[in-house]
Each structure stands twice: as structure tokens, then as C-alpha cells.
Amino acid sequence: MLVLTLDTATPAVTAGVVRVDADGVQVCAEQVVVDPRRHGELLAPAVRDVIRDAGTVPGEIDAVVAGVGPGPFTGLRVGLVTAVSFADAVGIPTYGVCSLDAVATAADPVTGGRLLVATDARRREVYWAVYADGGRTAGPAVTRPAELAGRLAALGVTAMAGAGAATYADVLGLPLVEPPYPTVAGLTHLAASRVLERGPAEPLTPLYLRRPDAVPPAARKSVTPA
């Protein structure tokens, strides 16, 4: 089965076509561009390119897998709207996965401890979660790096991954492992069983974890005399 996989929960605009079968996942084509301000501009051309590079056409795609965050409001919304629009147009199901889980799944092995995955949440904060033996043990949450650093011993963390971890490496103080962003293979692996079972389509509910930066303007005070 062929899967279109997307993620825009981080500064990386990620798209790929992946073959999923009983033997696992095989990436046929992928494109990753790191640009936090151009998700809307870059994603649609990336989808077109990876479908072409995989030697297929939209009508041969069987499912869409999308990272649902956590991530900043605008970038994350671009990926999820694109995923839903493509799936609706082709008539195929969508499956969502936590973008932090995808980083953990693709991360270099961590021996004798737990892995912290942290991505940039802006506002001098990180989105984070902790993993052990392939499962999430804490998070996802959004926290200031200094506050998170004070909790790492209690969380049992011995290594970290993700671009947020790299940005605040001096504060978090743990060995850094790859990858910095969710990978096409990692995202697809997390949904592979649902794809193969042809499970029902899932709503792509975004993990924002906080309110968007943009807010409606406050009502203007009347200056008309009573």
C-alpha cells in the first residue's frame, strides 16, 4: 500500500511517499525543507514532487499519514488542512500520529535510560515528551527549558533528541542523538498497522497545547457621551 506522509509541526516541511506492507515501511520518495515561515508555500509543491518522484499518481495513494503535533498553530494547521484536502479529493483515509512520537521512533538507540524529545515551541519554550522501550512515559507538554531541566532527573532521562533539545542543549545538558525532526519513516511506522488493517479514517485533531499567538482585537471603548 502507498501512503502519503506529511508533517509541519516543526520548522521542517516534510512530505514523502512510503510503501507499507507486511515487511515494514519503505520510503519511495521524500522531501524535507527547514523553513519555519514557508509551510504554506512549500508543502503543496513538495506533495506534488514526492508523488512524481515515487513514480505514482494521486489516485494510487491508499492513505494519508500526518503528524498532528504538538506544534505552533499556523505551521501545524497547514499540514493538517493539506492532508485532509488530499484525502477528501482522492477518497482515502487519514491517520494521525504525534510528531514527538515520530522523532522518538526514528531516534538513535538509548541504552540504560529514557529519551527526551523536545521541539521548538517558540516563546522560549519547548514541546516535549519522554520515551522508554518504545513507549511514551510523560508528555506531551510545553515548558520553559530551565523548568524542564529541573525535572529531568525525576523523569529518568539520559539522552535527548529533537531540534528543541539541540537549541537548548546548554540548559538541558544531556547527550544529543538524531534526528532533529520527525522523519517520513518514523511517522509512517507509527500508523503502519492501521494502514494495513484498512482502519477507519481518523480525524486529524491538532495538538496545540496552548492558545494561538494571534487573538481577536479587543472591543473598542465607546467615546460617545452617555
Short mmCIF file of C-alpha atoms in Angstrom, two decimals:
data_model
loop_
_atom_site.label_atom_id
_atom_site.label_comp_id
_atom_site.label_asym_id
_atom_site.label_seq_id
_atom_site.Cartn_x
_atom_site.Cartn_y
_atom_site.Cartn_z
CA MET A 1 0.00 0.00 0.00
CA LEU A 2 1.20 3.51 -0.79
CA VAL A 3 0.99 6.23 1.85
CA LEU A 4 1.43 9.97 1.55
CA THR A 5 3.07 11.15 4.78
CA LEU A 6 3.17 14.79 5.90
CA ASP A 7 4.41 16.78 8.89
CA THR A 8 4.56 20.53 9.51
CA ALA A 9 4.63 20.56 13.32
CA THR A 10 8.21 21.85 13.35
CA PRO A 11 10.26 24.21 11.14
CA ALA A 12 10.78 21.22 8.81
CA VAL A 13 8.26 20.93 5.96
CA THR A 14 8.20 17.16 5.47
CA ALA A 15 6.49 15.09 2.77
CA GLY A 16 7.03 11.59 1.48
CA VAL A 17 5.53 8.60 -0.26
CA VAL A 18 6.03 5.33 1.60
CA ARG A 19 5.24 1.74 0.70
CA VAL A 20 3.73 -0.17 3.62
CA ASP A 21 3.47 -3.97 3.63
CA ALA A 22 3.89 -6.91 5.98
CA ASP A 23 7.67 -6.48 5.88
CA GLY A 24 7.56 -2.90 7.16
CA VAL A 25 7.85 0.56 5.60
CA GLN A 26 9.95 1.57 2.61
CA VAL A 27 10.40 5.24 1.74
CA CYS A 28 9.91 5.67 -2.01
CA ALA A 29 10.47 9.45 -2.11
CA GLU A 30 10.78 12.22 0.45
CA GLN A 31 11.44 15.92 0.68
CA VAL A 32 12.38 17.91 3.78
CA VAL A 33 12.92 21.67 3.77
CA VAL A 34 13.64 23.52 7.02
CA ASP A 35 11.97 26.93 6.88
CA PRO A 36 9.70 27.96 9.76
CA ARG A 37 7.96 30.72 7.79
CA ARG A 38 7.09 28.99 4.50
CA HIS A 39 4.99 25.93 5.36
CA GLY A 40 2.08 27.16 3.27
CA GLU A 41 4.29 27.95 0.31
CA LEU A 42 6.39 24.79 0.35
CA LEU A 43 4.09 21.92 1.28
CA ALA A 44 1.85 21.62 -1.80
CA PRO A 45 4.82 21.60 -4.24
CA ALA A 46 6.53 19.03 -2.01
CA VAL A 47 3.48 16.76 -2.20
CA ARG A 48 3.47 17.06 -5.98
CA ASP A 49 7.19 16.34 -6.18
CA VAL A 50 7.27 13.26 -3.93
CA ILE A 51 4.32 11.68 -5.73
CA ARG A 52 6.10 12.25 -9.04
CA ASP A 53 9.47 11.05 -7.71
CA ALA A 54 7.86 7.89 -6.35
CA GLY A 55 6.65 7.09 -9.87
CA THR A 56 2.99 7.16 -8.93
CA VAL A 57 -0.11 9.38 -9.19
CA PRO A 58 -2.56 10.68 -6.57
CA GLY A 59 -5.15 8.03 -7.45
CA GLU A 60 -2.74 5.25 -6.46
CA ILE A 61 -2.19 6.58 -2.92
CA ASP A 62 -4.06 4.43 -0.38
CA ALA A 63 -3.88 6.56 2.77
CA VAL A 64 -2.51 9.77 4.26
CA VAL A 65 -0.50 9.86 7.49
CA ALA A 66 0.02 13.24 9.16
CA GLY A 67 1.88 14.46 12.20
CA VAL A 68 -0.63 16.17 14.50
CA GLY A 69 1.92 17.99 16.64
CA PRO A 70 2.36 19.42 19.11
CA GLY A 71 3.39 22.42 17.10
CA PRO A 72 2.81 26.14 16.56
CA PHE A 73 -0.68 26.95 15.31
CA THR A 74 -0.05 28.25 11.79
CA GLY A 75 2.52 25.71 10.57
CA LEU A 76 0.70 22.72 12.03
CA ARG A 77 -2.60 23.81 10.53
CA VAL A 78 -1.05 23.92 7.03
CA GLY A 79 -0.08 20.26 7.20
CA LEU A 80 -3.37 19.03 8.58
CA VAL A 81 -5.50 21.00 6.13
CA THR A 82 -3.39 19.71 3.25
CA ALA A 83 -3.67 16.13 4.50
CA VAL A 84 -7.45 16.31 4.86
CA SER A 85 -7.91 18.07 1.50
CA PHE A 86 -5.82 15.50 -0.36
CA ALA A 87 -7.57 12.57 1.34
CA ASP A 88 -11.02 14.01 0.59
CA ALA A 89 -10.12 14.61 -3.05
CA VAL A 90 -8.82 11.07 -3.58
CA GLY A 91 -11.31 9.34 -1.26
CA ILE A 92 -8.83 7.72 1.14
CA PRO A 93 -8.48 7.59 4.94
CA THR A 94 -6.29 9.80 7.13
CA TYR A 95 -4.33 8.65 10.19
CA GLY A 96 -2.73 10.95 12.74
CA VAL A 97 0.40 10.42 14.83
CA CYS A 98 2.09 12.52 17.50
CA SER A 99 5.06 14.26 15.87
CA LEU A 100 7.19 13.82 19.02
CA ASP A 101 6.49 10.07 18.90
CA ALA A 102 7.82 10.04 15.33
CA VAL A 103 11.12 11.60 16.43
CA ALA A 104 11.43 9.01 19.21
CA THR A 105 10.69 6.13 16.86
CA ALA A 106 13.46 7.22 14.47
CA ALA A 107 15.97 8.20 17.18
CA ASP A 108 19.32 6.57 17.71
CA PRO A 109 19.05 3.84 20.39
CA VAL A 110 19.39 4.96 24.02
CA THR A 111 20.85 2.38 26.39
CA GLY A 112 20.05 2.25 30.09
CA GLY A 113 17.71 5.20 30.31
CA ARG A 114 14.91 7.23 28.83
CA LEU A 115 14.84 9.57 25.85
CA LEU A 116 13.65 13.17 25.96
CA VAL A 117 12.27 14.51 22.67
CA ALA A 118 11.94 18.30 22.50
CA THR A 119 10.92 20.56 19.62
CA ASP A 120 10.86 24.34 19.43
CA ALA A 121 7.60 25.82 20.71
CA ARG A 122 8.77 29.43 20.26
CA ARG A 123 8.25 31.93 23.11
CA ARG A 124 11.45 30.41 24.57
CA GLU A 125 9.60 27.18 25.30
CA VAL A 126 9.78 23.59 24.06
CA TYR A 127 7.22 20.90 23.32
CA TRP A 128 8.47 17.71 24.93
CA ALA A 129 7.78 14.08 25.83
CA VAL A 130 9.76 11.22 27.38
CA TYR A 131 10.10 7.68 25.98
CA ALA A 132 11.26 4.28 27.22
CA ASP A 133 11.16 0.90 25.49
CA GLY A 134 9.28 2.33 22.54
CA GLY A 135 6.51 3.93 24.57
CA ARG A 136 5.77 7.43 25.82
CA THR A 137 6.07 7.77 29.60
CA ALA A 138 5.47 11.51 30.02
CA GLY A 139 4.07 14.36 27.95
CA PRO A 140 3.39 15.81 25.53
CA ALA A 141 3.65 19.16 27.27
CA VAL A 142 5.00 22.66 26.71
CA THR A 143 7.52 24.06 29.20
CA ARG A 144 10.39 26.51 29.53
CA PRO A 145 13.74 24.72 29.12
CA ALA A 146 15.07 25.71 32.54
CA GLU A 147 11.97 24.32 34.24
CA LEU A 148 12.19 21.12 32.21
CA ALA A 149 15.90 20.75 33.09
CA GLY A 150 14.96 20.67 36.75
CA ARG A 151 12.65 17.69 36.15
CA LEU A 152 14.97 15.50 34.05
CA ALA A 153 16.46 13.54 36.95
CA ALA A 154 13.00 12.60 38.23
CA LEU A 155 11.96 11.63 34.70
CA GLY A 156 14.97 9.30 34.39
CA VAL A 157 16.15 10.85 31.13
CA THR A 158 19.68 10.09 29.90
CA ALA A 159 19.63 11.38 26.29
CA MET A 160 17.65 13.77 24.12
CA ALA A 161 16.60 14.30 20.51
CA GLY A 162 14.84 16.98 18.52
CA ALA A 163 15.67 20.47 17.32
CA GLY A 164 14.34 22.00 20.54
CA ALA A 165 16.76 19.85 22.52
CA ALA A 166 19.59 21.00 20.26
CA THR A 167 18.65 24.67 20.66
CA TYR A 168 18.68 24.43 24.45
CA ALA A 169 21.43 21.83 24.78
CA ASP A 170 23.37 24.01 27.21
CA VAL A 171 20.33 24.24 29.51
CA LEU A 172 19.17 20.62 29.28
CA GLY A 173 22.69 19.19 29.47
CA LEU A 174 22.10 15.72 28.01
CA PRO A 175 23.78 13.81 25.16
CA LEU A 176 22.07 14.69 21.88
CA VAL A 177 21.06 11.99 19.37
CA GLU A 178 19.47 12.14 15.92
CA PRO A 179 17.02 13.04 14.39
CA PRO A 180 16.18 16.73 14.88
CA TYR A 181 12.76 16.49 13.18
CA PRO A 182 10.02 13.89 12.58
CA THR A 183 11.01 11.57 9.74
CA VAL A 184 8.81 10.19 7.00
CA ALA A 185 9.74 6.65 8.03
CA GLY A 186 9.09 7.32 11.72
CA LEU A 187 5.70 8.90 11.09
CA THR A 188 4.57 6.10 8.80
CA HIS A 189 5.83 3.35 11.11
CA LEU A 190 3.51 4.58 13.86
CA ALA A 191 0.45 4.27 11.60
CA ALA A 192 1.52 1.20 9.60
CA SER A 193 -0.72 -1.29 11.39
CA ARG A 194 -3.78 0.93 10.92
CA VAL A 195 -2.95 1.37 7.24
CA LEU A 196 -2.55 -2.38 6.65
CA GLU A 197 -5.75 -3.16 8.53
CA ARG A 198 -7.55 -0.50 6.47
CA GLY A 199 -8.80 1.01 9.69
CA PRO A 200 -11.45 3.73 9.63
CA ALA A 201 -10.35 7.26 8.82
CA GLU A 202 -9.36 9.28 11.87
CA PRO A 203 -9.99 12.98 12.46
CA LEU A 204 -6.67 14.84 12.44
CA THR A 205 -7.02 16.66 15.75
CA PRO A 206 -4.11 19.06 16.27
CA LEU A 207 -2.11 19.06 19.49
CA TYR A 208 -1.66 22.80 20.02
CA LEU A 209 -1.19 22.59 23.85
CA ARG A 210 -1.72 26.34 24.13
CA ARG A 211 -3.70 29.16 22.57
CA PRO A 212 -2.53 30.65 19.24
CA ASP A 213 -0.39 33.80 19.20
CA ALA A 214 -3.00 35.71 17.17
CA VAL A 215 -6.04 36.82 19.16
CA PRO A 216 -9.15 38.78 18.17
CA PRO A 217 -8.79 42.52 18.84
CA ALA A 218 -10.42 43.81 21.97
CA ALA A 219 -13.65 45.74 21.54
CA ARG A 220 -13.07 49.46 21.25
CA LYS A 221 -14.33 51.62 24.05
CA SER A 222 -17.09 53.96 23.15
CA VAL A 223 -16.21 57.67 23.21
CA THR A 224 -19.79 58.81 22.69
CA PRO A 225 -21.10 60.76 25.69
CA ALA A 226 -23.84 58.99 27.59
#
